[in-house]
PDB file of C-alpha atoms in Angstrom:
ATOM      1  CA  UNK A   1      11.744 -16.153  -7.317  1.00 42.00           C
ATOM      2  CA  UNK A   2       8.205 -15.936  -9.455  1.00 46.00           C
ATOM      3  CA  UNK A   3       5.446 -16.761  -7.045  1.00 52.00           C
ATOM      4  CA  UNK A   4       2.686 -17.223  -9.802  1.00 68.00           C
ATOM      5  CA  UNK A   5       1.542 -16.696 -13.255  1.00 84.00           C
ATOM      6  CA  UNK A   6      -0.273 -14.042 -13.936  1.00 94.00           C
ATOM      7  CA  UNK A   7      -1.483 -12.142 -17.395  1.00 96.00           C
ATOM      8  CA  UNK A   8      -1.545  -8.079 -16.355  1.00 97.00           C
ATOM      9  CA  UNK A   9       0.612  -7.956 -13.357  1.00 97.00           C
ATOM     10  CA  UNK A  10       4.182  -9.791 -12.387  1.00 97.00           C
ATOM     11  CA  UNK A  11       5.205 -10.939  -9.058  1.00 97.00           C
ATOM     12  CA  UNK A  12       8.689 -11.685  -7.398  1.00 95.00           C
ATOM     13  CA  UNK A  13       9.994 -12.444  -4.173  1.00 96.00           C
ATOM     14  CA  UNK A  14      13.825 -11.380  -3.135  1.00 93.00           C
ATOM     15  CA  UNK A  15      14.684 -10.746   0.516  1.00 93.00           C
ATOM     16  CA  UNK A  16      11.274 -11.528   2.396  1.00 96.00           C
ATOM     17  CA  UNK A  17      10.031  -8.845  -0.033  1.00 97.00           C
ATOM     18  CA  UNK A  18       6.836  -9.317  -2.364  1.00 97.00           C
ATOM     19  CA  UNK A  19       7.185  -7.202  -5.356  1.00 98.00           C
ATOM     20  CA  UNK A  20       3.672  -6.472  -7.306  1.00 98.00           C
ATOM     21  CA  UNK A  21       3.910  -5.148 -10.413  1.00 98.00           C
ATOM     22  CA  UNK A  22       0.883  -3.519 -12.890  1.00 98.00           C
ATOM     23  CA  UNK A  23       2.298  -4.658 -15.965  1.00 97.00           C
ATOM     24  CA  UNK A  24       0.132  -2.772 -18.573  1.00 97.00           C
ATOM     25  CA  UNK A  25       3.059  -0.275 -19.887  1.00 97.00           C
ATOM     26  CA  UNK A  26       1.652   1.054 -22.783  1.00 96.00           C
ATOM     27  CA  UNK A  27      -1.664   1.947 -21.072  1.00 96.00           C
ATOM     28  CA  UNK A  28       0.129   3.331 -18.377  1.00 97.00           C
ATOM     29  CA  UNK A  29      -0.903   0.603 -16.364  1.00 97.00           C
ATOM     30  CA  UNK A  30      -4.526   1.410 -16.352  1.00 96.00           C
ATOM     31  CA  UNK A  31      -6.639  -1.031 -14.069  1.00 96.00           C
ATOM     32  CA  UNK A  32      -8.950  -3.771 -16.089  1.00 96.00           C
ATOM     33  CA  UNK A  33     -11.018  -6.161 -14.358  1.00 95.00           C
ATOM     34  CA  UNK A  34      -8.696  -8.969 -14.629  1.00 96.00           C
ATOM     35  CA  UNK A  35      -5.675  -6.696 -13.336  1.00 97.00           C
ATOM     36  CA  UNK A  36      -7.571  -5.585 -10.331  1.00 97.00           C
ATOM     37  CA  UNK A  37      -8.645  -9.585  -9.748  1.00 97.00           C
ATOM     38  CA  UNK A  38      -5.326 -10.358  -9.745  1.00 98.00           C
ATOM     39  CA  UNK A  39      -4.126  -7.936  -7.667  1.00 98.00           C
ATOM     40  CA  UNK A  40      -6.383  -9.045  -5.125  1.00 98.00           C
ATOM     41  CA  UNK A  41      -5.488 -12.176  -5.680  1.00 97.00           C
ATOM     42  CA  UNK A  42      -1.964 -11.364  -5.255  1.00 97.00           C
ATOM     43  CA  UNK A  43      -1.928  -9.782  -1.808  1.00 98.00           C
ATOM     44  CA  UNK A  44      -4.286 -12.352   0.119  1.00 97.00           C
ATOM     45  CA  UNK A  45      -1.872 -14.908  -0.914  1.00 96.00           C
ATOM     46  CA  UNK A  46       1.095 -12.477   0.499  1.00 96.00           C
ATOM     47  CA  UNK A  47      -0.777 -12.520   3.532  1.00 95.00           C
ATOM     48  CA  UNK A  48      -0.693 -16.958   3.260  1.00 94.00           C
ATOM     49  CA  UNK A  49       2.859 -16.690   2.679  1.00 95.00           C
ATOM     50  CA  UNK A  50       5.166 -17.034   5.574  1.00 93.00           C
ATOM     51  CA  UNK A  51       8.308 -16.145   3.354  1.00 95.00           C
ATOM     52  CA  UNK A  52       6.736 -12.823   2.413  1.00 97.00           C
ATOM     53  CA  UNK A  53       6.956 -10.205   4.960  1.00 97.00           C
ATOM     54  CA  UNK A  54       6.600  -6.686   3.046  1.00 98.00           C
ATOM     55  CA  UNK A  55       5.220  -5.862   0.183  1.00 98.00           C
ATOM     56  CA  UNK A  56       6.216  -3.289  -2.732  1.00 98.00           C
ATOM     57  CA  UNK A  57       3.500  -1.971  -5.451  1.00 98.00           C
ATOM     58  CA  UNK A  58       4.942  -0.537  -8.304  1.00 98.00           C
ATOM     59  CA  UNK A  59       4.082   0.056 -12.010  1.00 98.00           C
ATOM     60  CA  UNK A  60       6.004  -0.980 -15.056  1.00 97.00           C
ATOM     61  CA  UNK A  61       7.031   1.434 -17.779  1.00 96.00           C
ATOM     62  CA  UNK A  62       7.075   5.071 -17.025  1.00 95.00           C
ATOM     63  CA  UNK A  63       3.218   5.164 -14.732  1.00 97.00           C
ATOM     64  CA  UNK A  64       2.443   3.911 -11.858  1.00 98.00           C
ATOM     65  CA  UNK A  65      -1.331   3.270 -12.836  1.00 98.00           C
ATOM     66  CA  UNK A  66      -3.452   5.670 -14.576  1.00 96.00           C
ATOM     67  CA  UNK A  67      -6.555   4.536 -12.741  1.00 94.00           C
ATOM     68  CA  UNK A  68      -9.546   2.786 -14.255  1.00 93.00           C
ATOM     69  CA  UNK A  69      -8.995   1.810 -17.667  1.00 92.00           C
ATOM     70  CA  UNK A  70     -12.267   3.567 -19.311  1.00 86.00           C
ATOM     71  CA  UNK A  71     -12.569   1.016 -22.616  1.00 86.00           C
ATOM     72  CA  UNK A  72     -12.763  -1.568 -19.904  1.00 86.00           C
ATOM     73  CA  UNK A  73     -16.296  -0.289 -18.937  1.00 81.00           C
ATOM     74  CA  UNK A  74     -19.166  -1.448 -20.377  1.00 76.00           C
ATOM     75  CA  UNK A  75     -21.721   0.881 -20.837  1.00 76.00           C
ATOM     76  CA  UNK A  76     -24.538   1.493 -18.536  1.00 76.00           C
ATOM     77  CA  UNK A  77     -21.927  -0.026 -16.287  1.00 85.00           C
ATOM     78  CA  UNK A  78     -23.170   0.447 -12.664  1.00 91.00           C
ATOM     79  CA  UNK A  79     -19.743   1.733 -10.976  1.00 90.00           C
ATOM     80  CA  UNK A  80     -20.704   1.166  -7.447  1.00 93.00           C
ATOM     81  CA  UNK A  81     -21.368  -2.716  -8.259  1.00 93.00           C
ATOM     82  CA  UNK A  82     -18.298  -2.487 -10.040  1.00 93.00           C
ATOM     83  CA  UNK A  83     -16.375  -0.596  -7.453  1.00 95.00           C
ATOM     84  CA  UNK A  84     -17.970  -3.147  -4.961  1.00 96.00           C
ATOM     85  CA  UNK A  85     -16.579  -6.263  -6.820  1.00 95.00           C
ATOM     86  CA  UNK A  86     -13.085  -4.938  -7.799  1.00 96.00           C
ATOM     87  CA  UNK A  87     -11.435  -2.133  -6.118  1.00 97.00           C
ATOM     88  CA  UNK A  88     -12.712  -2.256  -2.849  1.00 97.00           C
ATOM     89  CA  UNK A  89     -11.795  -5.956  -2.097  1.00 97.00           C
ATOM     90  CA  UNK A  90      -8.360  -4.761  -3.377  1.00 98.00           C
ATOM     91  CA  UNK A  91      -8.196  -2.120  -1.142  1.00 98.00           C
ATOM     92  CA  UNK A  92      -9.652  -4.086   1.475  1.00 97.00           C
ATOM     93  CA  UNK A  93      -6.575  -6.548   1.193  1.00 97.00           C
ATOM     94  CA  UNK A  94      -4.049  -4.243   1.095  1.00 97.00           C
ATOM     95  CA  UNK A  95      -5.141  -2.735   4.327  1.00 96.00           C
ATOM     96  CA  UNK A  96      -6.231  -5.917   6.223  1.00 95.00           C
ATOM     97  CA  UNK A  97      -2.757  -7.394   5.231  1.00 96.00           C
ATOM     98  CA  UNK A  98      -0.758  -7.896   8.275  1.00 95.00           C
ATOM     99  CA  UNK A  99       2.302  -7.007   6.885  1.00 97.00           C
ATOM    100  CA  UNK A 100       3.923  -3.923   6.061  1.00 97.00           C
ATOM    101  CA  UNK A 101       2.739  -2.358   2.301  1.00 98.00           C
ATOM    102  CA  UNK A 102       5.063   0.303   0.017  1.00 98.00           C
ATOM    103  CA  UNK A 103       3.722   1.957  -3.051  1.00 98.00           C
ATOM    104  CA  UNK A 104       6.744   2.619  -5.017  1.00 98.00           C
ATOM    105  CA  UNK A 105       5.366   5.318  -7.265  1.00 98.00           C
ATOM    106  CA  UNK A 106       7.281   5.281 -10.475  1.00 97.00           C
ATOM    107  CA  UNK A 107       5.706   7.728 -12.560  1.00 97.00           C
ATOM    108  CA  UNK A 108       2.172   9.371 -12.667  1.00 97.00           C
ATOM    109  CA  UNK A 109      -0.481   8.125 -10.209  1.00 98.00           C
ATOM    110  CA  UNK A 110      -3.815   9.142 -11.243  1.00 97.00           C
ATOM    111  CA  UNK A 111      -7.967   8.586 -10.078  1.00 96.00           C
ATOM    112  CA  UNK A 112      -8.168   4.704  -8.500  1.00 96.00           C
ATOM    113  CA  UNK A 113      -4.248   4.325  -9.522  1.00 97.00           C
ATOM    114  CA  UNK A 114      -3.754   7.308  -6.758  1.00 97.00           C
ATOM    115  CA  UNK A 115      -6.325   5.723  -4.397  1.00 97.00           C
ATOM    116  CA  UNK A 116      -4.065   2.572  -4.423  1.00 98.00           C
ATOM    117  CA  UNK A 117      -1.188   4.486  -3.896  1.00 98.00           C
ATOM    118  CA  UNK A 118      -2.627   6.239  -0.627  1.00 97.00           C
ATOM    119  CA  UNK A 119      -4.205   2.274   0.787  1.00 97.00           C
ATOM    120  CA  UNK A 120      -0.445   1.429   1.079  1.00 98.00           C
ATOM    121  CA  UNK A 121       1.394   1.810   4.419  1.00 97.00           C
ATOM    122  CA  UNK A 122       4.098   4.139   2.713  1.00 98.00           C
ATOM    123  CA  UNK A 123       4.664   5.821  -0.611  1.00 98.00           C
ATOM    124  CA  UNK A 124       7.965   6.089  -1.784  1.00 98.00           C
ATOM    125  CA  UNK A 125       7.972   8.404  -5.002  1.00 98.00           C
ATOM    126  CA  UNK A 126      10.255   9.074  -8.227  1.00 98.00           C
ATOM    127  CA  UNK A 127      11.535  12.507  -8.443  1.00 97.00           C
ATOM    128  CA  UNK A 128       9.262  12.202 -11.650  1.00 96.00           C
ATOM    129  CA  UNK A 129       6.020  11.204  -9.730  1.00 98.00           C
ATOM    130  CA  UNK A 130       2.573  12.640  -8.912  1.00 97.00           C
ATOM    131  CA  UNK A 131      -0.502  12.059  -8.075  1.00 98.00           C
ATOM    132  CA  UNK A 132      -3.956  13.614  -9.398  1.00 97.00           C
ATOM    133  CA  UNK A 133      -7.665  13.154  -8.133  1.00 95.00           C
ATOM    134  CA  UNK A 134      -8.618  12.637 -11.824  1.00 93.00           C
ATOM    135  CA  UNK A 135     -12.438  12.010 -10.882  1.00 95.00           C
ATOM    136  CA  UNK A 136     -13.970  15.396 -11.020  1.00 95.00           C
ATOM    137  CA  UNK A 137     -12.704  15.945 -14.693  1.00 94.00           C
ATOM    138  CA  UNK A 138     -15.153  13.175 -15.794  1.00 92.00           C
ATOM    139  CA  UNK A 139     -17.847  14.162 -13.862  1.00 94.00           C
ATOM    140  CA  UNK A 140     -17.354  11.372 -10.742  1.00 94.00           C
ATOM    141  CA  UNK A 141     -16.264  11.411  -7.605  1.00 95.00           C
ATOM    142  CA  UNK A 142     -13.107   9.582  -5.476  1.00 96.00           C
ATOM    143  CA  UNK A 143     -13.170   6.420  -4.639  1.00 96.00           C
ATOM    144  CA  UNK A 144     -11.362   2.924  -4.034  1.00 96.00           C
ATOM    145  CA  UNK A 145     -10.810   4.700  -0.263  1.00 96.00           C
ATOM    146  CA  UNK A 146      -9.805   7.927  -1.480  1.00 97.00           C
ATOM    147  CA  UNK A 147     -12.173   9.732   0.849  1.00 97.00           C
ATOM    148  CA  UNK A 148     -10.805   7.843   3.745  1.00 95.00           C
ATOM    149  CA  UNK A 149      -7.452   8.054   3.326  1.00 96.00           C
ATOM    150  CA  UNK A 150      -6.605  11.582   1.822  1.00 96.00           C
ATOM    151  CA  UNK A 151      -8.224  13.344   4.910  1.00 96.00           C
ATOM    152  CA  UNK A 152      -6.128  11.139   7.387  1.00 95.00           C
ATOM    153  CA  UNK A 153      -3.054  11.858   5.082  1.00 96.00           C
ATOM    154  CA  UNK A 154      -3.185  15.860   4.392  1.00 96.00           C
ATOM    155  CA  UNK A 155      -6.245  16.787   6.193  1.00 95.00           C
ATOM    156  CA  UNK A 156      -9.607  17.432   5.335  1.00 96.00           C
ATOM    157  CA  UNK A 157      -9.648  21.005   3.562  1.00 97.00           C
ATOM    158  CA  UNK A 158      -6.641  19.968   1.183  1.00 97.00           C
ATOM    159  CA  UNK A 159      -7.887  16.527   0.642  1.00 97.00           C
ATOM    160  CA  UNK A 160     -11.516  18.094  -0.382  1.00 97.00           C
ATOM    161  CA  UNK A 161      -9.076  21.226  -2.371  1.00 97.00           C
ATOM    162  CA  UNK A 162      -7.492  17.595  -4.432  1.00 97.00           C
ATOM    163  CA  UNK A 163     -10.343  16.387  -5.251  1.00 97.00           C
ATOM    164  CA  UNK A 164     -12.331  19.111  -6.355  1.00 97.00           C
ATOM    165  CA  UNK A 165     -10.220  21.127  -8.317  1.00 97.00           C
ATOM    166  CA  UNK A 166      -8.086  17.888  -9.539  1.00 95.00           C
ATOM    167  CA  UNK A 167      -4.857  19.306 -10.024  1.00 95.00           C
ATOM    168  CA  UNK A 168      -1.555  17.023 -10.558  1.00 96.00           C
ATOM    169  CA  UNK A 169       0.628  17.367  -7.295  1.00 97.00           C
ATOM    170  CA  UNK A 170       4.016  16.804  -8.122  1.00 97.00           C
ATOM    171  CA  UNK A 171       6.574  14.450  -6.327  1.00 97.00           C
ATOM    172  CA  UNK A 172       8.522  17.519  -4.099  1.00 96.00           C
ATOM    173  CA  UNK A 173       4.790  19.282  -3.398  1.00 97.00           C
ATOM    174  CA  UNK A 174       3.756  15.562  -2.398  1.00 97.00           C
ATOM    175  CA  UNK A 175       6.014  15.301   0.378  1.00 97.00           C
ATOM    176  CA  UNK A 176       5.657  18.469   2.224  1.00 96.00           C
ATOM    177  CA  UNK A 177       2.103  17.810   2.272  1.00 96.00           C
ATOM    178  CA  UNK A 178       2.576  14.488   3.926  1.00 95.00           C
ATOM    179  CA  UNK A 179       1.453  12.272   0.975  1.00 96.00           C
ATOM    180  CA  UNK A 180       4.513  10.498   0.450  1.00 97.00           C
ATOM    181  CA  UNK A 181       7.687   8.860   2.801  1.00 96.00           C
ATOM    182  CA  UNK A 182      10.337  10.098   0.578  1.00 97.00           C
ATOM    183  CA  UNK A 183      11.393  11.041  -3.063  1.00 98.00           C
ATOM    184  CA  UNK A 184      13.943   9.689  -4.997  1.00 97.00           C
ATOM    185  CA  UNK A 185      16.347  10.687  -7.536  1.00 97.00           C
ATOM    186  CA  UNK A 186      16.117   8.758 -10.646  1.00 95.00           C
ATOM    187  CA  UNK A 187      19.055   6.902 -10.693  1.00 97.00           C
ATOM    188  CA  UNK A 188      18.805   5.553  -7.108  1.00 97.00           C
ATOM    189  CA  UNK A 189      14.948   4.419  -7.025  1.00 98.00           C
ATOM    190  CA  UNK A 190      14.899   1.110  -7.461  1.00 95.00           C
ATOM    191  CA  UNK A 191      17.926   0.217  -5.010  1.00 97.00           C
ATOM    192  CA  UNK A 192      16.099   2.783  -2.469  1.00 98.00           C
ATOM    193  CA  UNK A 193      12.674   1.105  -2.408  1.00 97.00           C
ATOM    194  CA  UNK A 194      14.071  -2.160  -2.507  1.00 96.00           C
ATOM    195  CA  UNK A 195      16.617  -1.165   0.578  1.00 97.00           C
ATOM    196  CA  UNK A 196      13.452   0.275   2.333  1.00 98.00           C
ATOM    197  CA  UNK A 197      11.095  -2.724   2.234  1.00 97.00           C
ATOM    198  CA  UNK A 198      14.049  -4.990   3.306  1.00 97.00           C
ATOM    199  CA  UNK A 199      14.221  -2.865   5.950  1.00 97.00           C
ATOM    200  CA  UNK A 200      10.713  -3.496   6.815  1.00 97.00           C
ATOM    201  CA  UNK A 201      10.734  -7.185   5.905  1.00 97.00           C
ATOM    202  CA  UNK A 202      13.247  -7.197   8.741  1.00 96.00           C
ATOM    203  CA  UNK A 203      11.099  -6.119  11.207  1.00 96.00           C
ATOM    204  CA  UNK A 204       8.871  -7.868  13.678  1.00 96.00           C
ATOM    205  CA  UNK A 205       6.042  -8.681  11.619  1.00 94.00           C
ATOM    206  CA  UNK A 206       3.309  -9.848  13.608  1.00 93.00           C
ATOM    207  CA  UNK A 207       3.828  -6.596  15.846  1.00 95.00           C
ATOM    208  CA  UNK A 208       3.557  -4.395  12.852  1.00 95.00           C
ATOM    209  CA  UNK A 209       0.540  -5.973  11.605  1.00 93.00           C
ATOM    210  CA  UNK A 210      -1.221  -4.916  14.440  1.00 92.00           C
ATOM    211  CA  UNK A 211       0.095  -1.740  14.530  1.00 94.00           C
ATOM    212  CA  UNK A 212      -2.066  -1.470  10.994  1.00 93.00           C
ATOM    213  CA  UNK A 213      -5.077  -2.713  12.713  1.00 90.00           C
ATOM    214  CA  UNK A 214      -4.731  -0.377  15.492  1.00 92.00           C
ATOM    215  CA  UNK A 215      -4.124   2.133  13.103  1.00 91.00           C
ATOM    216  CA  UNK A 216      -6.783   1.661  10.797  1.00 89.00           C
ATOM    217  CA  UNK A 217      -9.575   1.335  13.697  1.00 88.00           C
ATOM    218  CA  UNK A 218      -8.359   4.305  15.457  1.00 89.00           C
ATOM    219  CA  UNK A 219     -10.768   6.829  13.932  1.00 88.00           C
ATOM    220  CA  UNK A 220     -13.302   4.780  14.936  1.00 88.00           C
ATOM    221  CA  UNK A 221     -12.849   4.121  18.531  1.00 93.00           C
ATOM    222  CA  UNK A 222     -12.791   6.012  21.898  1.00 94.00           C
ATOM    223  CA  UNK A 223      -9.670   6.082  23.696  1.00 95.00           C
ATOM    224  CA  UNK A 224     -10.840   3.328  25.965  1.00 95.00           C
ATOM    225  CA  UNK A 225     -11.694   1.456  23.129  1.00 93.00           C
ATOM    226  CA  UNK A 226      -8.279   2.464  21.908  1.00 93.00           C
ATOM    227  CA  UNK A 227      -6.636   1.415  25.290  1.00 94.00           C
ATOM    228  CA  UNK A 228      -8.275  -1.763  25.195  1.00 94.00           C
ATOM    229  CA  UNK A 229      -7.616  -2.721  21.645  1.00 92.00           C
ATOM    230  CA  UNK A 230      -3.567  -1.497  22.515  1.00 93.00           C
ATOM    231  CA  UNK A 231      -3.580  -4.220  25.407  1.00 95.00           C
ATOM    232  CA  UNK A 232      -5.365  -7.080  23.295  1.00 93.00           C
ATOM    233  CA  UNK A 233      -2.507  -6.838  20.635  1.00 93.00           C
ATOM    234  CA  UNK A 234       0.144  -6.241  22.757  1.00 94.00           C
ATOM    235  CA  UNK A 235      -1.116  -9.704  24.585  1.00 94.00           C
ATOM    236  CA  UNK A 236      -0.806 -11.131  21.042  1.00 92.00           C
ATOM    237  CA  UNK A 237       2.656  -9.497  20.269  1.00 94.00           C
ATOM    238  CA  UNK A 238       3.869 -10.357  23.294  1.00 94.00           C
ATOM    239  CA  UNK A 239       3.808 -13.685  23.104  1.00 95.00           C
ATOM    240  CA  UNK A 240       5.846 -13.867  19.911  1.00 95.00           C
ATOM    241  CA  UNK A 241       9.638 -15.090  19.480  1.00 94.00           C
ATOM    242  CA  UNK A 242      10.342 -11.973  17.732  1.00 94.00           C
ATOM    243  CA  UNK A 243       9.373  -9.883  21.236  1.00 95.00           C
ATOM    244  CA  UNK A 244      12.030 -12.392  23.104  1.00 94.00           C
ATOM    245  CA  UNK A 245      14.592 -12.062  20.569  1.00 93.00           C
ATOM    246  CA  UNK A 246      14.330  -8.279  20.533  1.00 94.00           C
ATOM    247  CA  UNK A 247      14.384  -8.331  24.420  1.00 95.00           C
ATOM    248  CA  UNK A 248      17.160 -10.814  24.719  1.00 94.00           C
ATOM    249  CA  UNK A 249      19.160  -8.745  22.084  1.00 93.00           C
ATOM    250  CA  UNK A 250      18.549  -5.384  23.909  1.00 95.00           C
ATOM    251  CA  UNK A 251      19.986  -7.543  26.513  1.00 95.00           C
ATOM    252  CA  UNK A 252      22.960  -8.647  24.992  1.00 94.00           C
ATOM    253  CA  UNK A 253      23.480  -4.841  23.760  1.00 94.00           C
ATOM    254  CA  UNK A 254      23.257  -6.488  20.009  1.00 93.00           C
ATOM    255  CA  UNK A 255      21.184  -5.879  16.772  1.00 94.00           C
ATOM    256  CA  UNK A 256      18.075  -8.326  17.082  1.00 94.00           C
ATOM    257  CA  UNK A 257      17.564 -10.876  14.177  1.00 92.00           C
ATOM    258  CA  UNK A 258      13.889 -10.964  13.682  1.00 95.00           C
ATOM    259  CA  UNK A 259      11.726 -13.989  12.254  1.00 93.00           C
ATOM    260  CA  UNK A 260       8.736 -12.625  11.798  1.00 91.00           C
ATOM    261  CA  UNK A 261       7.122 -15.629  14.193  1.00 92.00           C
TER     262      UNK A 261
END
């Protein structure tokens, strides 16, 4: 079922699962103002949306998203204004949603398109995938969260190694470091993503949303900040229908049927 119009990106809903996808093929989805507004657009309405309860990013065509599309620039652009009004709200949605994100990576994943990749909650990759911190070869540095999230993902020595010697790390080379969930074999990506978010969009949603918060905030907080922040949301969690269903079902010794309420 379509859940809106849009001109660079198209947007379905099957299952309780959002599907997002960059829809610039023969620019290898590279990201344009517009695309990156309606991107934005498109998860803080997922997060409005009580039938959506997991979310999939993917690209059409053979790319994921080649990153910032450079004819889209003006020049004497200022990139941190432009950085401040599109990418980071983007990524800022993506991790404040309170439901569970996959980046199915279809094809090549480079600069921003690789920063959006590494905001989502998992990364499930095409055999054919990878993923390059582009920014060095044109004389810039990461951004759209890369800093923040490729240390927490690989660790700070390979995620500075990425970045400053920008070489392409293919889909196997991906997943030993950590970077991705899984890879997939050509012929069986599309029904593996799709059988993974279900999977998620089956869980207990409010309780994984908070599990991103906690996540997210960890880095920042002390453990009894940490302990404190576990008991607030588990007040919150607790109190939902999914936590009685999934104690009444471990009760009844049966597989719990979760509403995401």
């Amino acid at each position: 079922m379509s859940t809106a119009t849009y001109e660079t990106i198209v947007t379905s809903v099957e299952q309780g699962v959002l599907t997002i996808t960059m829809n610039r093929p023969d620019q290898l989805n590279a990201c344009t103002t517009q695309m990156l507004q309606e991107l934005t657009n498109a998860f803080r309405s997922a997060q409005k949306n009580d039938e959506v309860r997991a979310v999939v990013l993917t690209g059409a065509g053979r790319a994921f998203s080649a990153g910032q599309d450079l004819q889209d620039v003006k020049d004497g652009v200022d990139y941190g204004e432009h950085l401040q009004t599109t990418y980071n709200p983007l990524v800022k949605a993506v991790t404040s949603l309170e439901k569970p994100v996959v980046a199915a990576v279809n094809g090549v994943a480079a600069g921003a398109g690789a920063s959006l990749a590494f905001a989502c909650d998992f990364r499930i990759a095409h055999e054919s995938a990878s993923f390059l911190q582009a920014f060095v070869h044109i004389g810039l540095v990461p951004d759209s969260g890369a800093t923040y999230f490729l240390p927490r993902l690989v660790g700070t020595a390979k995620a500075l190694e990425l970045a400053v010697l920008g070489n392409k790390v293919k889909a196997d080379e991906a997943a030993q470091l950590g970077l991705v969930t899984e890879v997939v074999s050509k012929e069986d990506f599309e029904k593996r993503v799709l059988e993974f978010a279900t999977h998620l969009a089956q869980l207990p949603t409010k309780a994984v949303g908070w599990m991103k918060k906690a996540m997210h905030g960890s880095f920042d907080r002390t453990l009894e900040e940490s302990l404190d922040q576990e008991a607030f949301g588990q007040t919150i969690a607790g109190r939902t229908m999914d936590h009685q269903e999934g104690v009444q079902a471990f009760l009844e010794k049966r597989t719990p049927n979760f509403t995401g309420k």
